[in-house]
Amino acid sequence: NELRESCFMGFESFVLRCPTQVQPHLDKIIQASLAYMSYDPNYSYGNDQDEDQDNDDDMDYDDDEENEYEDEEEEEDDDDDESWKVRRSAIRALKAVVENQKHDPSTLWTKKFPTRRNQSAIVAMALVNRFKEREENCRVGVLDCFTRLLAVTIKAAEARVIVIQDSSMDTGSGATIDLQTSYAPALVKACEKLLSVKKGGERSKSHALALLSTLCKAPGGVGGQAEINSVF
């Protein structure tokens, strides 16, 4: 686990400090980060069946969804379980990728990256599916990463690099993100679940509120402009 954590720390540094030189290797870094940000061999989230992330329409936030690690390595004692450090480092590497792609983050919303055992995942979808993370340090990282991805996507849309589809607009050329249909319901449901926790999770709640605030700024994020203005 320490070796894996160090590898992802290295990936993070390479992506942030050598953004041009790392481009040929970026897809491999994304693939590894997606595979290991859910690396939790000693914990079951309720369903041992693998989730097929190829399904673009399946964005429901569900406690029972989890990728199974099929005896990839020997199990460790729960008291000594430090796999969360690997997940945290993988998430940080993904956030570095978001920063690297901030001028055009379209591939993080549209491209499927192979992860493990004939599975594939889209970065944005995979992040939403990890809101159920049990370790708060990692969960906060996931929320922060997606919030940053959403923020840079809004700026890219303002610069007309990509299009965030709104129900009142026609889609043009270029990459189009259907935020209102494909993401907003799952995001609101996930944040509602985090905010409903009565004890603990203050950092997660704070980041969930920050995510919802960012979502309100996105075209088609939460309702239309009239609905948002009626609240704020």
PDB file of N, CA and C in Angstrom, residues 141-208:
ATOM      1  N   GLY A 141     -12.111  14.236  -0.418  1.00  0.00           N
ATOM      2  CA  GLY A 141     -11.315  14.366  -1.633  1.00  0.00           C
ATOM      3  C   GLY A 141     -12.134  14.170  -2.896  1.00  0.00           C
ATOM      4  N   VAL A 142     -13.037  13.194  -2.865  1.00  0.00           N
ATOM      5  CA  VAL A 142     -13.907  12.943  -4.021  1.00  0.00           C
ATOM      6  C   VAL A 142     -14.817  14.153  -4.274  1.00  0.00           C
ATOM      7  N   LEU A 143     -15.433  14.653  -3.217  1.00  0.00           N
ATOM      8  CA  LEU A 143     -16.313  15.816  -3.348  1.00  0.00           C
ATOM      9  C   LEU A 143     -15.555  17.020  -3.876  1.00  0.00           C
ATOM     10  N   ASP A 144     -14.365  17.243  -3.343  1.00  0.00           N
ATOM     11  CA  ASP A 144     -13.548  18.372  -3.761  1.00  0.00           C
ATOM     12  C   ASP A 144     -13.136  18.235  -5.223  1.00  0.00           C
ATOM     13  N   CYS A 145     -12.769  17.018  -5.625  1.00  0.00           N
ATOM     14  CA  CYS A 145     -12.358  16.775  -7.007  1.00  0.00           C
ATOM     15  C   CYS A 145     -13.498  17.033  -7.974  1.00  0.00           C
ATOM     16  N   PHE A 146     -14.698  16.519  -7.645  1.00  0.00           N
ATOM     17  CA  PHE A 146     -15.826  16.733  -8.558  1.00  0.00           C
ATOM     18  C   PHE A 146     -16.240  18.204  -8.598  1.00  0.00           C
ATOM     19  N   THR A 147     -16.203  18.875  -7.448  1.00  0.00           N
ATOM     20  CA  THR A 147     -16.550  20.296  -7.414  1.00  0.00           C
ATOM     21  C   THR A 147     -15.601  21.101  -8.297  1.00  0.00           C
ATOM     22  N   ARG A 148     -14.322  20.760  -8.227  1.00  0.00           N
ATOM     23  CA  ARG A 148     -13.344  21.451  -9.066  1.00  0.00           C
ATOM     24  C   ARG A 148     -13.590  21.147 -10.541  1.00  0.00           C
ATOM     25  N   LEU A 149     -13.897  19.887 -10.855  1.00  0.00           N
ATOM     26  CA  LEU A 149     -14.203  19.520 -12.233  1.00  0.00           C
ATOM     27  C   LEU A 149     -15.406  20.310 -12.742  1.00  0.00           C
ATOM     28  N   LEU A 150     -16.419  20.428 -11.914  1.00  0.00           N
ATOM     29  CA  LEU A 150     -17.611  21.175 -12.310  1.00  0.00           C
ATOM     30  C   LEU A 150     -17.293  22.650 -12.506  1.00  0.00           C
ATOM     31  N   ALA A 151     -16.471  23.214 -11.630  1.00  0.00           N
ATOM     32  CA  ALA A 151     -16.124  24.633 -11.723  1.00  0.00           C
ATOM     33  C   ALA A 151     -15.344  24.942 -13.006  1.00  0.00           C
ATOM     34  N   VAL A 152     -14.353  24.109 -13.330  1.00  0.00           N
ATOM     35  CA  VAL A 152     -13.577  24.371 -14.546  1.00  0.00           C
ATOM     36  C   VAL A 152     -14.417  24.121 -15.785  1.00  0.00           C
ATOM     37  N   THR A 153     -15.401  23.219 -15.676  1.00  0.00           N
ATOM     38  CA  THR A 153     -16.290  22.957 -16.805  1.00  0.00           C
ATOM     39  C   THR A 153     -17.196  24.152 -17.070  1.00  0.00           C
ATOM     40  N   ILE A 154     -17.669  24.788 -16.017  1.00  0.00           N
ATOM     41  CA  ILE A 154     -18.493  25.990 -16.165  1.00  0.00           C
ATOM     42  C   ILE A 154     -17.695  27.092 -16.853  1.00  0.00           C
ATOM     43  N   LYS A 155     -16.431  27.267 -16.441  1.00  0.00           N
ATOM     44  CA  LYS A 155     -15.583  28.284 -17.070  1.00  0.00           C
ATOM     45  C   LYS A 155     -15.312  27.951 -18.533  1.00  0.00           C
ATOM     46  N   ALA A 156     -15.104  26.670 -18.835  1.00  0.00           N
ATOM     47  CA  ALA A 156     -14.879  26.263 -20.218  1.00  0.00           C
ATOM     48  C   ALA A 156     -16.126  26.498 -21.063  1.00  0.00           C
ATOM     49  N   ALA A 157     -17.299  26.304 -20.451  1.00  0.00           N
ATOM     50  CA  ALA A 157     -18.546  26.568 -21.165  1.00  0.00           C
ATOM     51  C   ALA A 157     -18.710  28.057 -21.433  1.00  0.00           C
ATOM     52  N   GLU A 158     -18.324  28.884 -20.470  1.00  0.00           N
ATOM     53  CA  GLU A 158     -18.389  30.339 -20.667  1.00  0.00           C
ATOM     54  C   GLU A 158     -17.455  30.784 -21.775  1.00  0.00           C
ATOM     55  N   ALA A 159     -16.338  30.066 -21.938  1.00  0.00           N
ATOM     56  CA  ALA A 159     -15.386  30.365 -23.010  1.00  0.00           C
ATOM     57  C   ALA A 159     -15.768  29.691 -24.320  1.00  0.00           C
ATOM     58  N   ARG A 160     -16.914  29.008 -24.329  1.00  0.00           N
ATOM     59  CA  ARG A 160     -17.446  28.325 -25.513  1.00  0.00           C
ATOM     60  C   ARG A 160     -16.541  27.205 -26.013  1.00  0.00           C
ATOM     61  N   VAL A 161     -15.780  26.622 -25.100  1.00  0.00           N
ATOM     62  CA  VAL A 161     -14.954  25.470 -25.464  1.00  0.00           C
ATOM     63  C   VAL A 161     -15.810  24.214 -25.495  1.00  0.00           C
ATOM     64  N   ILE A 162     -16.726  24.102 -24.543  1.00  0.00           N
ATOM     65  CA  ILE A 162     -17.664  22.994 -24.486  1.00  0.00           C
ATOM     66  C   ILE A 162     -19.063  23.557 -24.254  1.00  0.00           C
ATOM     67  N   VAL A 163     -20.049  22.697 -24.336  1.00  0.00           N
ATOM     68  CA  VAL A 163     -21.439  23.107 -24.160  1.00  0.00           C
ATOM     69  C   VAL A 163     -22.064  22.322 -23.028  1.00  0.00           C
ATOM     70  N   ILE A 164     -22.614  23.021 -22.039  1.00  0.00           N
ATOM     71  CA  ILE A 164     -23.418  22.380 -21.007  1.00  0.00           C
ATOM     72  C   ILE A 164     -24.863  22.536 -21.425  1.00  0.00           C
ATOM     73  N   GLN A 165     -25.484  21.426 -21.769  1.00  0.00           N
ATOM     74  CA  GLN A 165     -26.817  21.466 -22.342  1.00  0.00           C
ATOM     75  C   GLN A 165     -27.847  21.927 -21.324  1.00  0.00           C
ATOM     76  N   ASP A 166     -28.676  22.864 -21.748  1.00  0.00           N
ATOM     77  CA  ASP A 166     -29.798  23.338 -20.947  1.00  0.00           C
ATOM     78  C   ASP A 166     -31.075  22.944 -21.679  1.00  0.00           C
ATOM     79  N   SER A 167     -32.148  22.768 -20.917  1.00  0.00           N
ATOM     80  CA  SER A 167     -33.407  22.343 -21.530  1.00  0.00           C
ATOM     81  C   SER A 167     -33.942  23.396 -22.491  1.00  0.00           C
ATOM     82  N   SER A 168     -33.477  24.632 -22.353  1.00  0.00           N
ATOM     83  CA  SER A 168     -33.998  25.724 -23.166  1.00  0.00           C
ATOM     84  C   SER A 168     -33.101  26.049 -24.351  1.00  0.00           C
ATOM     85  N   MET A 169     -32.060  25.236 -24.578  1.00  0.00           N
ATOM     86  CA  MET A 169     -31.124  25.566 -25.642  1.00  0.00           C
ATOM     87  C   MET A 169     -30.948  24.392 -26.580  1.00  0.00           C
ATOM     88  N   ASP A 170     -30.523  24.708 -27.794  1.00  0.00           N
ATOM     89  CA  ASP A 170     -30.197  23.683 -28.767  1.00  0.00           C
ATOM     90  C   ASP A 170     -28.717  23.352 -28.654  1.00  0.00           C
ATOM     91  N   THR A 171     -28.401  22.076 -28.810  1.00  0.00           N
ATOM     92  CA  THR A 171     -27.002  21.683 -28.743  1.00  0.00           C
ATOM     93  C   THR A 171     -26.296  22.075 -30.023  1.00  0.00           C
ATOM     94  N   GLY A 172     -25.113  22.592 -29.871  1.00  0.00           N
ATOM     95  CA  GLY A 172     -24.317  22.980 -31.021  1.00  0.00           C
ATOM     96  C   GLY A 172     -23.248  21.951 -31.301  1.00  0.00           C
ATOM     97  N   SER A 173     -22.228  22.393 -32.013  1.00  0.00           N
ATOM     98  CA  SER A 173     -21.127  21.488 -32.310  1.00  0.00           C
ATOM     99  C   SER A 173     -20.209  21.380 -31.106  1.00  0.00           C
ATOM    100  N   GLY A 174     -19.374  20.326 -31.105  1.00  0.00           N
ATOM    101  CA  GLY A 174     -18.441  20.153 -30.008  1.00  0.00           C
ATOM    102  C   GLY A 174     -19.017  19.274 -28.917  1.00  0.00           C
ATOM    103  N   ALA A 175     -18.216  19.092 -27.870  1.00  0.00           N
ATOM    104  CA  ALA A 175     -18.622  18.237 -26.758  1.00  0.00           C
ATOM    105  C   ALA A 175     -19.784  18.862 -26.002  1.00  0.00           C
ATOM    106  N   THR A 176     -20.806  18.070 -25.748  1.00  0.00           N
ATOM    107  CA  THR A 176     -21.988  18.542 -25.033  1.00  0.00           C
ATOM    108  C   THR A 176     -22.202  17.696 -23.792  1.00  0.00           C
ATOM    109  N   ILE A 177     -22.411  18.350 -22.656  1.00  0.00           N
ATOM    110  CA  ILE A 177     -22.625  17.675 -21.386  1.00  0.00           C
ATOM    111  C   ILE A 177     -24.062  17.885 -20.947  1.00  0.00           C
ATOM    112  N   ASP A 178     -24.790  16.801 -20.784  1.00  0.00           N
ATOM    113  CA  ASP A 178     -26.178  16.879 -20.334  1.00  0.00           C
ATOM    114  C   ASP A 178     -26.193  16.796 -18.813  1.00  0.00           C
ATOM    115  N   LEU A 179     -25.891  17.903 -18.180  1.00  0.00           N
ATOM    116  CA  LEU A 179     -25.749  17.936 -16.731  1.00  0.00           C
ATOM    117  C   LEU A 179     -27.083  17.730 -16.025  1.00  0.00           C
ATOM    118  N   GLN A 180     -28.124  18.342 -16.545  1.00  0.00           N
ATOM    119  CA  GLN A 180     -29.417  18.323 -15.865  1.00  0.00           C
ATOM    120  C   GLN A 180     -30.014  16.929 -15.800  1.00  0.00           C
ATOM    121  N   THR A 181     -29.890  16.167 -16.870  1.00  0.00           N
ATOM    122  CA  THR A 181     -30.489  14.834 -16.918  1.00  0.00           C
ATOM    123  C   THR A 181     -29.567  13.758 -16.343  1.00  0.00           C
ATOM    124  N   SER A 182     -28.302  13.808 -16.700  1.00  0.00           N
ATOM    125  CA  SER A 182     -27.397  12.707 -16.378  1.00  0.00           C
ATOM    126  C   SER A 182     -26.717  12.824 -15.018  1.00  0.00           C
ATOM    127  N   TYR A 183     -26.593  14.049 -14.499  1.00  0.00           N
ATOM    128  CA  TYR A 183     -25.807  14.223 -13.280  1.00  0.00           C
ATOM    129  C   TYR A 183     -26.549  14.886 -12.125  1.00  0.00           C
ATOM    130  N   ALA A 184     -27.321  15.930 -12.405  1.00  0.00           N
ATOM    131  CA  ALA A 184     -27.924  16.717 -11.324  1.00  0.00           C
ATOM    132  C   ALA A 184     -28.758  15.870 -10.349  1.00  0.00           C
ATOM    133  N   PRO A 185     -29.625  14.967 -10.816  1.00  0.00           N
ATOM    134  CA  PRO A 185     -30.411  14.174  -9.855  1.00  0.00           C
ATOM    135  C   PRO A 185     -29.544  13.342  -8.911  1.00  0.00           C
ATOM    136  N   ALA A 186     -28.511  12.701  -9.469  1.00  0.00           N
ATOM    137  CA  ALA A 186     -27.628  11.877  -8.632  1.00  0.00           C
ATOM    138  C   ALA A 186     -26.834  12.731  -7.664  1.00  0.00           C
ATOM    139  N   LEU A 187     -26.404  13.907  -8.112  1.00  0.00           N
ATOM    140  CA  LEU A 187     -25.628  14.791  -7.243  1.00  0.00           C
ATOM    141  C   LEU A 187     -26.466  15.296  -6.074  1.00  0.00           C
ATOM    142  N   VAL A 188     -27.678  15.722  -6.371  1.00  0.00           N
ATOM    143  CA  VAL A 188     -28.551  16.238  -5.318  1.00  0.00           C
ATOM    144  C   VAL A 188     -28.885  15.134  -4.315  1.00  0.00           C
ATOM    145  N   LYS A 189     -29.167  13.940  -4.819  1.00  0.00           N
ATOM    146  CA  LYS A 189     -29.504  12.825  -3.936  1.00  0.00           C
ATOM    147  C   LYS A 189     -28.325  12.450  -3.044  1.00  0.00           C
ATOM    148  N   ALA A 190     -27.118  12.425  -3.630  1.00  0.00           N
ATOM    149  CA  ALA A 190     -25.927  12.072  -2.855  1.00  0.00           C
ATOM    150  C   ALA A 190     -25.637  13.116  -1.786  1.00  0.00           C
ATOM    151  N   CYS A 191     -25.733  14.391  -2.153  1.00  0.00           N
ATOM    152  CA  CYS A 191     -25.475  15.458  -1.185  1.00  0.00           C
ATOM    153  C   CYS A 191     -26.533  15.472  -0.086  1.00  0.00           C
ATOM    154  N   GLU A 192     -27.769  15.196  -0.455  1.00  0.00           N
ATOM    155  CA  GLU A 192     -28.839  15.132   0.544  1.00  0.00           C
ATOM    156  C   GLU A 192     -28.547  14.040   1.569  1.00  0.00           C
ATOM    157  N   LYS A 193     -28.055  12.918   1.098  1.00  0.00           N
ATOM    158  CA  LYS A 193     -27.732  11.814   2.002  1.00  0.00           C
ATOM    159  C   LYS A 193     -26.598  12.204   2.952  1.00  0.00           C
ATOM    160  N   LEU A 194     -25.580  12.872   2.435  1.00  0.00           N
ATOM    161  CA  LEU A 194     -24.468  13.297   3.268  1.00  0.00           C
ATOM    162  C   LEU A 194     -24.909  14.336   4.298  1.00  0.00           C
ATOM    163  N   LEU A 195     -25.771  15.244   3.883  1.00  0.00           N
ATOM    164  CA  LEU A 195     -26.225  16.311   4.778  1.00  0.00           C
ATOM    165  C   LEU A 195     -27.194  15.808   5.842  1.00  0.00           C
ATOM    166  N   SER A 196     -27.794  14.654   5.602  1.00  0.00           N
ATOM    167  CA  SER A 196     -28.783  14.131   6.546  1.00  0.00           C
ATOM    168  C   SER A 196     -28.148  13.370   7.708  1.00  0.00           C
ATOM    169  N   VAL A 197     -26.839  13.149   7.645  1.00  0.00           N
ATOM    170  CA  VAL A 197     -26.151  12.460   8.740  1.00  0.00           C
ATOM    171  C   VAL A 197     -26.201  13.335   9.988  1.00  0.00           C
ATOM    172  N   LYS A 198     -26.671  12.772  11.101  1.00  0.00           N
ATOM    173  CA  LYS A 198     -26.902  13.566  12.305  1.00  0.00           C
ATOM    174  C   LYS A 198     -25.623  13.822  13.089  1.00  0.00           C
ATOM    175  N   LYS A 199     -24.730  12.844  13.119  1.00  0.00           N
ATOM    176  CA  LYS A 199     -23.520  13.011  13.907  1.00  0.00           C
ATOM    177  C   LYS A 199     -22.292  12.833  13.026  1.00  0.00           C
ATOM    178  N   GLY A 200     -21.362  13.758  13.158  1.00  0.00           N
ATOM    179  CA  GLY A 200     -20.108  13.653  12.431  1.00  0.00           C
ATOM    180  C   GLY A 200     -20.240  14.068  10.974  1.00  0.00           C
ATOM    181  N   GLY A 201     -19.156  13.903  10.256  1.00  0.00           N
ATOM    182  CA  GLY A 201     -19.149  14.200   8.831  1.00  0.00           C
ATOM    183  C   GLY A 201     -19.232  15.680   8.495  1.00  0.00           C
ATOM    184  N   GLU A 202     -18.736  16.537   9.402  1.00  0.00           N
ATOM    185  CA  GLU A 202     -18.851  17.974   9.157  1.00  0.00           C
ATOM    186  C   GLU A 202     -18.106  18.416   7.899  1.00  0.00           C
ATOM    187  N   ARG A 203     -16.925  17.836   7.681  1.00  0.00           N
ATOM    188  CA  ARG A 203     -16.157  18.208   6.486  1.00  0.00           C
ATOM    189  C   ARG A 203     -16.886  17.781   5.214  1.00  0.00           C
ATOM    190  N   SER A 204     -17.475  16.596   5.253  1.00  0.00           N
ATOM    191  CA  SER A 204     -18.230  16.119   4.091  1.00  0.00           C
ATOM    192  C   SER A 204     -19.436  17.013   3.824  1.00  0.00           C
ATOM    193  N   LYS A 205     -20.106  17.425   4.886  1.00  0.00           N
ATOM    194  CA  LYS A 205     -21.267  18.304   4.730  1.00  0.00           C
ATOM    195  C   LYS A 205     -20.869  19.640   4.125  1.00  0.00           C
ATOM    196  N   SER A 206     -19.757  20.180   4.601  1.00  0.00           N
ATOM    197  CA  SER A 206     -19.274  21.458   4.070  1.00  0.00           C
ATOM    198  C   SER A 206     -18.958  21.357   2.585  1.00  0.00           C
ATOM    199  N   HIS A 207     -18.295  20.280   2.194  1.00  0.00           N
ATOM    200  CA  HIS A 207     -17.946  20.103   0.776  1.00  0.00           C
ATOM    201  C   HIS A 207     -19.178  19.790  -0.063  1.00  0.00           C
ATOM    202  N   ALA A 208     -20.156  19.109   0.520  1.00  0.00           N
ATOM    203  CA  ALA A 208     -21.396  18.846  -0.212  1.00  0.00           C
ATOM    204  C   ALA A 208     -22.129  20.158  -0.516  1.00  0.00           C
TER     205      ALA A 208
END
